[in-house]
PDB file of C-alpha atoms in Angstrom:
ATOM      1  CA  MET L 276      -0.035   0.245   0.235  1.00 86.00           C
ATOM      2  CA  THR L 277       1.561   3.555  -1.191  1.00 87.00           C
ATOM      3  CA  ILE L 278       0.563   7.125  -0.388  1.00 87.00           C
ATOM      4  CA  ARG L 279      -0.016   7.144  -4.197  1.00 87.00           C
ATOM      5  CA  GLN L 280      -2.828   4.150  -3.900  1.00 88.00           C
ATOM      6  CA  LEU L 281      -4.376   5.963  -0.623  1.00 88.00           C
ATOM      7  CA  GLU L 282      -4.115   9.603  -2.693  1.00 88.00           C
ATOM      8  CA  TYR L 283      -5.995   7.922  -5.756  1.00 87.00           C
ATOM      9  CA  PHE L 284      -8.709   6.172  -3.250  1.00 86.00           C
ATOM     10  CA  CYS L 285      -9.642   8.921  -1.708  1.00 89.00           C
ATOM     11  CA  ALA L 286      -9.987  10.807  -4.853  1.00 87.00           C
ATOM     12  CA  VAL L 287     -12.384   8.051  -6.104  1.00 88.00           C
ATOM     13  CA  ALA L 288     -14.470   7.692  -2.963  1.00 87.00           C
ATOM     14  CA  GLU L 289     -14.929  11.967  -2.908  1.00 86.00           C
ATOM     15  CA  GLY L 290     -15.657  11.900  -6.341  1.00 87.00           C
ATOM     16  CA  ARG L 291     -17.785   8.816  -6.527  1.00 88.00           C
ATOM     17  CA  SER L 292     -16.461   8.086  -9.962  1.00 88.00           C
ATOM     18  CA  ILE L 293     -13.145   6.770 -11.728  1.00 88.00           C
ATOM     19  CA  SER L 294     -13.460  10.022 -14.130  1.00 88.00           C
ATOM     20  CA  ALA L 295     -14.165  12.556 -11.320  1.00 88.00           C
ATOM     21  CA  ALA L 296     -11.337  11.332  -9.729  1.00 86.00           C
ATOM     22  CA  ALA L 297      -9.000  11.669 -12.790  1.00 87.00           C
ATOM     23  CA  ARG L 298     -10.391  14.834 -13.210  1.00 87.00           C
ATOM     24  CA  ALA L 299      -9.446  16.292 -10.034  1.00 85.00           C
ATOM     25  CA  LEU L 300      -6.231  14.716  -9.926  1.00 84.00           C
ATOM     26  CA  HIS L 301      -5.222  15.979 -13.895  1.00 87.00           C
ATOM     27  CA  VAL L 302      -4.416  11.837 -14.612  1.00 86.00           C
ATOM     28  CA  ALA L 303      -5.802   9.525 -16.755  1.00 89.00           C
ATOM     29  CA  GLN L 304      -8.374   7.332 -15.823  1.00 89.00           C
ATOM     30  CA  PRO L 305      -6.490   3.821 -16.295  1.00 90.00           C
ATOM     31  CA  PRO L 306      -3.763   4.374 -13.818  1.00 88.00           C
ATOM     32  CA  ILE L 307      -5.997   5.007 -11.308  1.00 87.00           C
ATOM     33  CA  SER L 308      -8.203   2.011 -12.141  1.00 88.00           C
ATOM     34  CA  ARG L 309      -4.932  -0.351 -11.689  1.00 90.00           C
ATOM     35  CA  GLN L 310      -3.786   1.286  -8.446  1.00 88.00           C
ATOM     36  CA  ILE L 311      -7.370   0.854  -6.916  1.00 88.00           C
ATOM     37  CA  ALA L 312      -7.570  -2.498  -8.091  1.00 90.00           C
ATOM     38  CA  GLN L 313      -3.809  -3.257  -6.733  1.00 91.00           C
ATOM     39  CA  LEU L 314      -4.874  -1.694  -3.418  1.00 88.00           C
ATOM     40  CA  GLU L 315      -8.307  -4.120  -3.448  1.00 89.00           C
ATOM     41  CA  ALA L 316      -5.833  -6.971  -3.952  1.00 91.00           C
ATOM     42  CA  GLU L 317      -3.133  -5.680  -1.620  1.00 90.00           C
ATOM     43  CA  LEU L 318      -5.650  -5.767   1.267  1.00 89.00           C
ATOM     44  CA  GLY L 319      -8.143  -8.652   0.264  1.00 91.00           C
ATOM     45  CA  VAL L 320     -11.362  -6.336   0.717  1.00 90.00           C
ATOM     46  CA  GLN L 321     -13.755  -4.807  -1.630  1.00 90.00           C
ATOM     47  CA  LEU L 322     -13.477  -0.933  -1.176  1.00 88.00           C
ATOM     48  CA  PHE L 323     -16.425  -0.042  -3.309  1.00 89.00           C
ATOM     49  CA  ALA L 324     -19.349  -1.024  -4.533  1.00 87.00           C
ATOM     50  CA  ARG L 325     -20.074  -0.484  -8.143  1.00 84.00           C
ATOM     51  CA  GLU L 326     -23.916   1.004  -8.272  1.00 82.00           C
ATOM     52  CA  SER L 327     -25.734   2.780 -11.289  1.00 77.00           C
ATOM     53  CA  ARG L 328     -25.023   6.217  -9.465  1.00 80.00           C
ATOM     54  CA  GLY L 329     -21.393   5.559  -8.870  1.00 82.00           C
ATOM     55  CA  MET L 330     -19.203   4.038  -6.710  1.00 88.00           C
ATOM     56  CA  LYS L 331     -19.926   3.829  -3.078  1.00 88.00           C
ATOM     57  CA  LEU L 332     -17.345   2.789  -0.138  1.00 89.00           C
ATOM     58  CA  THR L 333     -17.937  -0.552   1.575  1.00 89.00           C
ATOM     59  CA  GLU L 334     -17.764  -0.485   5.446  1.00 91.00           C
ATOM     60  CA  ALA L 335     -14.286  -1.707   4.962  1.00 90.00           C
ATOM     61  CA  GLY L 336     -13.790   1.285   2.400  1.00 88.00           C
ATOM     62  CA  GLN L 337     -14.879   3.648   4.986  1.00 89.00           C
ATOM     63  CA  ALA L 338     -12.469   2.476   7.596  1.00 90.00           C
ATOM     64  CA  LEU L 339      -9.872   2.768   5.095  1.00 90.00           C
ATOM     65  CA  TYR L 340     -11.043   6.415   3.970  1.00 89.00           C
ATOM     66  CA  ARG L 341     -11.495   7.707   7.479  1.00 88.00           C
ATOM     67  CA  GLN L 342      -7.833   6.533   8.310  1.00 90.00           C
ATOM     68  CA  SER L 343      -6.479   7.741   4.952  1.00 88.00           C
ATOM     69  CA  ARG L 344      -7.793  11.349   5.679  1.00 86.00           C
ATOM     70  CA  SER L 345      -5.907  11.132   9.035  1.00 86.00           C
ATOM     71  CA  LEU L 346      -3.030   9.954   7.522  1.00 87.00           C
ATOM     72  CA  PHE L 347      -2.495  13.151   4.746  1.00 81.00           C
ATOM     73  CA  LEU L 348      -3.321  15.468   7.714  1.00 79.00           C
ATOM     74  CA  ASN L 349      -0.583  14.014  10.259  1.00 78.00           C
ATOM     75  CA  LEU L 350       1.551  13.759   6.686  1.00 79.00           C
ATOM     76  CA  ARG L 351       0.629  17.887   6.175  1.00 75.00           C
ATOM     77  CA  ARG L 352       1.088  18.626   9.960  1.00 68.00           C
ATOM     78  CA  VAL L 353       4.789  16.852   9.451  1.00 69.00           C
ATOM     79  CA  GLU L 354       5.526  18.970   6.527  1.00 69.00           C
ATOM     80  CA  GLU L 355       4.704  22.308   7.950  1.00 58.00           C
ATOM     81  CA  ASN L 356       6.392  21.139  11.144  1.00 62.00           C
ATOM     82  CA  VAL L 357       9.727  20.660   9.484  1.00 70.00           C
ATOM     83  CA  ARG L 358       9.355  23.353   7.532  1.00 65.00           C
ATOM     84  CA  SER L 359       8.876  25.831  10.248  1.00 60.00           C
ATOM     85  CA  ILE L 360      11.837  24.000  12.381  1.00 61.00           C
ATOM     86  CA  GLY L 361      14.127  24.941   9.051  1.00 61.00           C
ATOM     87  CA  ALA L 362      13.532  28.097   9.159  1.00 58.00           C
ATOM     88  CA  GLY L 363      13.942  28.782  12.770  1.00 57.00           C
ATOM     89  CA  GLU L 364       9.907  29.105  13.465  1.00 66.00           C
ATOM     90  CA  GLY L 365       9.933  25.830  15.288  1.00 69.00           C
ATOM     91  CA  GLY L 366      12.075  23.287  17.373  1.00 80.00           C
ATOM     92  CA  ARG L 367      13.283  23.471  21.001  1.00 84.00           C
ATOM     93  CA  ILE L 368      15.612  25.543  22.870  1.00 88.00           C
ATOM     94  CA  ASN L 369      17.085  24.477  26.328  1.00 90.00           C
ATOM     95  CA  VAL L 370      17.992  27.106  28.471  1.00 94.00           C
ATOM     96  CA  GLY L 371      19.769  27.334  31.280  1.00 94.00           C
ATOM     97  CA  VAL L 372      18.936  30.135  34.076  1.00 93.00           C
ATOM     98  CA  ILE L 373      20.425  31.574  37.417  1.00 89.00           C
ATOM     99  CA  TYR L 374      17.885  32.494  39.911  1.00 85.00           C
ATOM    100  CA  SER L 375      18.835  36.046  39.778  1.00 84.00           C
ATOM    101  CA  ALA L 376      18.704  36.316  36.200  1.00 88.00           C
ATOM    102  CA  MET L 377      15.170  35.161  36.165  1.00 88.00           C
ATOM    103  CA  PRO L 378      13.249  38.586  35.144  1.00 86.00           C
ATOM    104  CA  TYR L 379      15.534  39.093  32.266  1.00 89.00           C
ATOM    105  CA  ALA L 380      15.026  35.780  31.195  1.00 92.00           C
ATOM    106  CA  LEU L 381      11.317  35.829  31.513  1.00 91.00           C
ATOM    107  CA  HIS L 382      11.353  38.869  29.497  1.00 91.00           C
ATOM    108  CA  TYR L 383      12.857  37.693  26.438  1.00 92.00           C
ATOM    109  CA  LEU L 384      11.317  34.044  26.545  1.00 94.00           C
ATOM    110  CA  GLU L 385       8.180  35.619  26.756  1.00 94.00           C
ATOM    111  CA  ALA L 386       8.830  37.730  23.616  1.00 92.00           C
ATOM    112  CA  TYR L 387      10.349  35.263  21.592  1.00 92.00           C
ATOM    113  CA  HIS L 388       7.553  32.927  22.321  1.00 92.00           C
ATOM    114  CA  ALA L 389       5.169  35.713  21.101  1.00 92.00           C
ATOM    115  CA  ARG L 390       6.775  35.812  18.039  1.00 90.00           C
ATOM    116  CA  TYR L 391       7.523  32.141  17.042  1.00 89.00           C
ATOM    117  CA  PRO L 392       4.682  30.218  19.197  1.00 89.00           C
ATOM    118  CA  LYS L 393       5.499  26.683  17.699  1.00 85.00           C
ATOM    119  CA  VAL L 394       9.242  26.753  19.139  1.00 87.00           C
ATOM    120  CA  GLU L 395       9.521  24.931  22.487  1.00 89.00           C
ATOM    121  CA  PHE L 396      11.166  25.919  25.883  1.00 92.00           C
ATOM    122  CA  TYR L 397      13.239  23.317  28.020  1.00 91.00           C
ATOM    123  CA  ILE L 398      14.090  25.618  30.992  1.00 93.00           C
ATOM    124  CA  ARG L 399      16.727  24.382  33.891  1.00 93.00           C
ATOM    125  CA  LEU L 400      17.445  26.879  37.035  1.00 89.00           C
ATOM    126  CA  GLY L 401      20.936  25.985  38.444  1.00 86.00           C
ATOM    127  CA  SER L 402      24.057  27.226  39.736  1.00 82.00           C
ATOM    128  CA  PRO L 403      26.181  29.466  37.270  1.00 83.00           C
ATOM    129  CA  GLN L 404      29.121  26.553  37.259  1.00 82.00           C
ATOM    130  CA  ASP L 405      26.678  23.549  36.984  1.00 86.00           C
ATOM    131  CA  LEU L 406      24.963  25.673  33.668  1.00 88.00           C
ATOM    132  CA  LEU L 407      28.013  26.439  32.347  1.00 87.00           C
ATOM    133  CA  ASN L 408      29.039  22.576  32.391  1.00 87.00           C
ATOM    134  CA  ASP L 409      25.705  21.616  30.808  1.00 87.00           C
ATOM    135  CA  LEU L 410      26.219  24.178  28.133  1.00 87.00           C
ATOM    136  CA  ASP L 411      29.832  22.742  27.705  1.00 84.00           C
ATOM    137  CA  ARG L 412      28.753  19.033  27.159  1.00 81.00           C
ATOM    138  CA  GLY L 413      26.137  20.520  24.984  1.00 81.00           C
ATOM    139  CA  GLU L 414      22.773  19.682  26.788  1.00 84.00           C
ATOM    140  CA  LEU L 415      22.044  23.590  26.873  1.00 89.00           C
ATOM    141  CA  HIS L 416      21.675  26.027  24.040  1.00 89.00           C
ATOM    142  CA  VAL L 417      22.363  28.905  26.000  1.00 92.00           C
ATOM    143  CA  LEU L 418      22.123  30.287  29.424  1.00 94.00           C
ATOM    144  CA  PHE L 419      20.766  33.737  31.307  1.00 94.00           C
ATOM    145  CA  LEU L 420      23.888  34.383  33.354  1.00 90.00           C
ATOM    146  CA  ARG L 421      25.314  37.808  35.198  1.00 84.00           C
ATOM    147  CA  ARG L 422      28.812  39.374  35.243  1.00 75.00           C
ATOM    148  CA  SER L 423      30.132  41.480  38.225  1.00 55.00           C
ATOM    149  CA  THR L 424      32.408  43.163  34.938  1.00 51.00           C
ATOM    150  CA  GLN L 425      31.824  44.139  31.374  1.00 48.00           C
ATOM    151  CA  GLU L 426      34.563  42.450  30.782  1.00 49.00           C
ATOM    152  CA  SER L 427      33.908  39.327  28.190  1.00 49.00           C
ATOM    153  CA  GLY L 428      34.641  35.744  29.412  1.00 53.00           C
ATOM    154  CA  SER L 429      35.747  32.871  27.123  1.00 58.00           C
ATOM    155  CA  LEU L 430      32.504  32.215  25.801  1.00 77.00           C
ATOM    156  CA  HIS L 431      30.173  34.499  23.579  1.00 86.00           C
ATOM    157  CA  GLU L 432      28.441  36.570  25.497  1.00 87.00           C
ATOM    158  CA  ARG L 433      25.969  39.429  25.271  1.00 89.00           C
ATOM    159  CA  ILE L 434      25.241  41.839  28.176  1.00 90.00           C
ATOM    160  CA  LEU L 435      21.562  42.250  28.234  1.00 90.00           C
ATOM    161  CA  GLY L 436      21.280  45.176  30.733  1.00 89.00           C
ATOM    162  CA  GLU L 437      22.811  46.765  33.811  1.00 89.00           C
ATOM    163  CA  ASP L 438      21.805  45.951  37.644  1.00 88.00           C
ATOM    164  CA  ALA L 439      22.410  47.641  40.741  1.00 88.00           C
ATOM    165  CA  LEU L 440      24.067  45.167  43.186  1.00 89.00           C
ATOM    166  CA  GLU L 441      22.377  46.434  46.901  1.00 92.00           C
ATOM    167  CA  LEU L 442      21.689  45.307  49.858  1.00 93.00           C
ATOM    168  CA  ILE L 443      18.396  42.791  50.634  1.00 94.00           C
ATOM    169  CA  MET L 444      17.040  43.438  53.793  1.00 94.00           C
ATOM    170  CA  THR L 445      13.700  43.315  55.644  1.00 94.00           C
ATOM    171  CA  ALA L 446      12.293  46.381  57.994  1.00 94.00           C
ATOM    172  CA  ALA L 447      13.569  44.203  60.887  1.00 94.00           C
ATOM    173  CA  THR L 448      17.124  43.766  59.530  1.00 95.00           C
ATOM    174  CA  ASP L 449      17.664  47.095  57.889  1.00 96.00           C
ATOM    175  CA  PRO L 450      20.732  48.984  59.403  1.00 95.00           C
ATOM    176  CA  ALA L 451      19.820  52.341  58.225  1.00 95.00           C
ATOM    177  CA  PRO L 452      16.350  52.579  58.350  1.00 95.00           C
ATOM    178  CA  GLU L 453      15.770  56.360  58.397  1.00 95.00           C
ATOM    179  CA  LEU L 454      17.752  56.459  55.119  1.00 95.00           C
ATOM    180  CA  ASP L 455      17.740  55.664  51.205  1.00 94.00           C
ATOM    181  CA  ALA L 456      21.059  54.901  50.979  1.00 94.00           C
ATOM    182  CA  VAL L 457      23.527  52.614  53.522  1.00 95.00           C
ATOM    183  CA  PRO L 458      26.334  53.986  54.475  1.00 95.00           C
ATOM    184  CA  ILE L 459      29.205  51.082  54.961  1.00 94.00           C
ATOM    185  CA  GLU L 460      29.871  52.048  58.225  1.00 94.00           C
ATOM    186  CA  ARG L 461      26.509  50.780  59.379  1.00 95.00           C
ATOM    187  CA  LEU L 462      27.129  46.982  58.435  1.00 94.00           C
ATOM    188  CA  ARG L 463      29.625  46.790  61.149  1.00 94.00           C
ATOM    189  CA  GLY L 464      28.630  43.767  63.348  1.00 94.00           C
ATOM    190  CA  VAL L 465      25.371  43.316  60.876  1.00 95.00           C
ATOM    191  CA  PRO L 466      24.673  39.482  59.973  1.00 95.00           C
ATOM    192  CA  MET L 467      25.159  38.775  56.324  1.00 93.00           C
ATOM    193  CA  CYS L 468      23.908  35.796  54.477  1.00 90.00           C
ATOM    194  CA  LEU L 469      26.259  36.225  51.248  1.00 87.00           C
ATOM    195  CA  LEU L 470      26.863  33.641  48.534  1.00 81.00           C
ATOM    196  CA  ARG L 471      29.633  31.113  49.079  1.00 73.00           C
ATOM    197  CA  SER L 472      33.393  32.540  48.834  1.00 58.00           C
ATOM    198  CA  ASP L 473      33.617  30.333  45.279  1.00 54.00           C
ATOM    199  CA  ASP L 474      30.433  32.656  43.852  1.00 54.00           C
ATOM    200  CA  LEU L 475      31.032  32.701  40.231  1.00 57.00           C
ATOM    201  CA  TRP L 476      30.522  36.338  39.800  1.00 61.00           C
ATOM    202  CA  GLY L 477      32.484  38.028  43.088  1.00 67.00           C
ATOM    203  CA  TYR L 478      29.366  39.892  44.778  1.00 72.00           C
ATOM    204  CA  ASN L 479      30.747  38.234  48.046  1.00 78.00           C
ATOM    205  CA  ASP L 480      34.629  38.950  47.613  1.00 80.00           C
ATOM    206  CA  TYR L 481      33.377  42.888  46.286  1.00 81.00           C
ATOM    207  CA  LEU L 482      31.336  43.844  49.607  1.00 86.00           C
ATOM    208  CA  MET L 483      33.696  42.092  52.072  1.00 87.00           C
ATOM    209  CA  LYS L 484      36.703  43.803  50.516  1.00 88.00           C
ATOM    210  CA  GLU L 485      34.841  47.167  51.083  1.00 89.00           C
ATOM    211  CA  CYS L 486      34.010  46.323  54.659  1.00 92.00           C
ATOM    212  CA  ARG L 487      37.769  45.792  55.174  1.00 92.00           C
ATOM    213  CA  ARG L 488      38.491  49.044  53.358  1.00 92.00           C
ATOM    214  CA  SER L 489      36.282  50.829  56.054  1.00 93.00           C
ATOM    215  CA  GLY L 490      38.398  49.427  58.791  1.00 94.00           C
ATOM    216  CA  PHE L 491      36.120  46.385  59.910  1.00 95.00           C
ATOM    217  CA  GLU L 492      35.700  42.557  59.513  1.00 93.00           C
ATOM    218  CA  PRO L 493      32.529  41.803  58.249  1.00 92.00           C
ATOM    219  CA  ASN L 494      29.860  39.760  60.103  1.00 94.00           C
ATOM    220  CA  VAL L 495      29.541  36.500  57.850  1.00 90.00           C
ATOM    221  CA  PRO L 496      27.520  33.608  59.773  1.00 91.00           C
ATOM    222  CA  CYS L 497      26.364  32.338  56.602  1.00 87.00           C
ATOM    223  CA  GLN L 498      27.513  31.616  53.248  1.00 85.00           C
ATOM    224  CA  CYS L 499      24.794  30.158  50.793  1.00 82.00           C
ATOM    225  CA  TYR L 500      25.463  28.253  47.833  1.00 76.00           C
ATOM    226  CA  ASP L 501      22.682  29.653  45.636  1.00 79.00           C
ATOM    227  CA  THR L 502      20.150  33.050  45.677  1.00 83.00           C
ATOM    228  CA  PRO L 503      17.142  31.342  46.653  1.00 85.00           C
ATOM    229  CA  MET L 504      18.548  30.336  49.560  1.00 87.00           C
ATOM    230  CA  ALA L 505      20.145  33.632  50.628  1.00 88.00           C
ATOM    231  CA  MET L 506      16.703  35.114  49.865  1.00 88.00           C
ATOM    232  CA  GLN L 507      14.952  32.643  52.190  1.00 89.00           C
ATOM    233  CA  LEU L 508      17.278  33.562  54.894  1.00 91.00           C
ATOM    234  CA  VAL L 509      16.858  37.252  54.499  1.00 92.00           C
ATOM    235  CA  ARG L 510      13.253  36.807  54.488  1.00 91.00           C
ATOM    236  CA  SER L 511      13.427  34.918  57.727  1.00 91.00           C
ATOM    237  CA  GLY L 512      15.261  37.636  59.383  1.00 91.00           C
ATOM    238  CA  PHE L 513      18.505  35.821  59.677  1.00 92.00           C
ATOM    239  CA  GLY L 514      20.773  38.817  58.104  1.00 93.00           C
ATOM    240  CA  ILE L 515      20.823  40.854  54.953  1.00 94.00           C
ATOM    241  CA  SER L 516      22.409  40.135  51.637  1.00 93.00           C
ATOM    242  CA  PHE L 517      24.036  41.413  48.831  1.00 91.00           C
ATOM    243  CA  LEU L 518      22.584  40.773  45.530  1.00 88.00           C
ATOM    244  CA  PRO L 519      20.936  42.621  42.204  1.00 88.00           C
ATOM    245  CA  HIS L 520      18.533  44.951  42.667  1.00 88.00           C
ATOM    246  CA  SER L 521      15.807  43.013  40.537  1.00 87.00           C
ATOM    247  CA  ILE L 522      15.915  40.031  42.242  1.00 84.00           C
ATOM    248  CA  VAL L 523      13.154  41.611  44.747  1.00 84.00           C
ATOM    249  CA  GLU L 524      10.832  41.458  41.733  1.00 79.00           C
ATOM    250  CA  THR L 525      10.756  37.807  42.321  1.00 77.00           C
ATOM    251  CA  HIS L 526       9.713  38.103  46.034  1.00 78.00           C
ATOM    252  CA  PRO L 527       6.610  40.705  45.990  1.00 79.00           C
ATOM    253  CA  ASN L 528       4.757  41.030  48.879  1.00 80.00           C
ATOM    254  CA  SER L 529       7.339  39.632  51.018  1.00 83.00           C
ATOM    255  CA  GLY L 530       8.870  42.277  52.734  1.00 88.00           C
ATOM    256  CA  ILE L 531      12.249  42.078  51.322  1.00 93.00           C
ATOM    257  CA  TYR L 532      13.258  45.281  49.775  1.00 94.00           C
ATOM    258  CA  ALA L 533      16.838  46.752  48.701  1.00 92.00           C
ATOM    259  CA  LYS L 534      18.867  49.688  49.630  1.00 94.00           C
ATOM    260  CA  PRO L 535      22.240  50.633  47.694  1.00 93.00           C
ATOM    261  CA  LEU L 536      24.910  51.196  49.780  1.00 91.00           C
ATOM    262  CA  ARG L 537      26.037  54.916  49.897  1.00 92.00           C
ATOM    263  CA  GLY L 538      29.028  56.261  47.685  1.00 86.00           C
ATOM    264  CA  ILE L 539      29.702  52.442  46.179  1.00 84.00           C
ATOM    265  CA  PRO L 540      28.067  51.969  43.171  1.00 83.00           C
ATOM    266  CA  ALA L 541      28.467  48.728  42.306  1.00 84.00           C
ATOM    267  CA  LYS L 542      27.062  46.986  39.014  1.00 86.00           C
ATOM    268  CA  SER L 543      25.675  43.512  37.757  1.00 85.00           C
ATOM    269  CA  TYR L 544      25.323  42.794  34.302  1.00 88.00           C
ATOM    270  CA  PRO L 545      22.832  40.171  32.856  1.00 89.00           C
ATOM    271  CA  VAL L 546      24.307  38.324  30.383  1.00 90.00           C
ATOM    272  CA  LEU L 547      23.139  35.601  27.376  1.00 93.00           C
ATOM    273  CA  VAL L 548      25.886  33.228  26.756  1.00 91.00           C
ATOM    274  CA  TRP L 549      26.366  30.470  24.490  1.00 89.00           C
ATOM    275  CA  SER L 550      28.610  28.272  22.266  1.00 83.00           C
ATOM    276  CA  ASP L 551      29.766  27.571  18.741  1.00 75.00           C
ATOM    277  CA  ASP L 552      29.026  23.484  19.481  1.00 68.00           C
ATOM    278  CA  VAL L 553      25.332  24.569  19.656  1.00 61.00           C
ATOM    279  CA  LEU L 554      24.686  27.380  16.544  1.00 60.00           C
ATOM    280  CA  GLY L 555      23.294  24.132  14.399  1.00 63.00           C
ATOM    281  CA  ALA L 556      19.515  24.665  15.345  1.00 76.00           C
ATOM    282  CA  PRO L 557      17.782  27.612  13.210  1.00 82.00           C
ATOM    283  CA  CYS L 558      15.725  28.540  16.297  1.00 83.00           C
ATOM    284  CA  VAL L 559      18.497  28.640  18.415  1.00 85.00           C
ATOM    285  CA  GLN L 560      20.447  31.312  16.196  1.00 84.00           C
ATOM    286  CA  ARG L 561      17.791  33.256  15.679  1.00 85.00           C
ATOM    287  CA  PHE L 562      16.802  33.641  19.508  1.00 89.00           C
ATOM    288  CA  ILE L 563      20.574  34.478  20.241  1.00 88.00           C
ATOM    289  CA  ALA L 564      20.162  37.124  17.061  1.00 86.00           C
ATOM    290  CA  GLU L 565      16.965  38.399  18.182  1.00 87.00           C
ATOM    291  CA  SER L 566      17.757  38.083  22.193  1.00 80.00           C
TER     292      SER L 566
END
């Protein structure tokens, strides 16, 4: 049984005659008659009842017609899907996101989905180093990370914006509740929940160096593996933290807010990261080009 046989069969079923099918397909009648006869012989059933008013489907013919129409519909969908993937309008993009870059990632993912709704996203949340390892293994296509400088790393990067590094706190732990910005001296003795000392982007080291430059050793009773844990500790009142300002947006109505350090402008740069090894997929290329 071939696609051509099914195409001829459906045309005869819809036109109720060989001649009508021939006109619809722009094919001579004998080839259609031969293909229908071969199809009936291969299946071992009669597909049409020949009547004076035309050719009527038998019960077996009706079953074959329903399944043939479904098959042709699926074939068209396959063709459309393959064409859209080839044009970058379909396919799947594996995305890695660190927690503090989530506001930026959501903005770009939502905008891209609005333009190309057939593209699927697989999104993984993880630590910077774990995501970089996955990118190196080819398991992820692009990453949303952060840098504490504007200098590019070894991979391809595009800076997506600028975000102030600020102290994250609650009203109960605010070291300067009467001020809009916190003087560095007010951090003396204040418990701080900072990212671990091997934090890839150096937020921890930056703040600790500023404290020591001001003549005191920072009070860091807790170092966290990741940003969500730091935020939970801040929310519980364990201490304050030092993170990108936009991270507060991920905790609405939580009582958490941010304040800058007075006279110490610190920046974080959200970046899109990718590798040449994953540029084969058209949808990935388009996502990188349009982000």
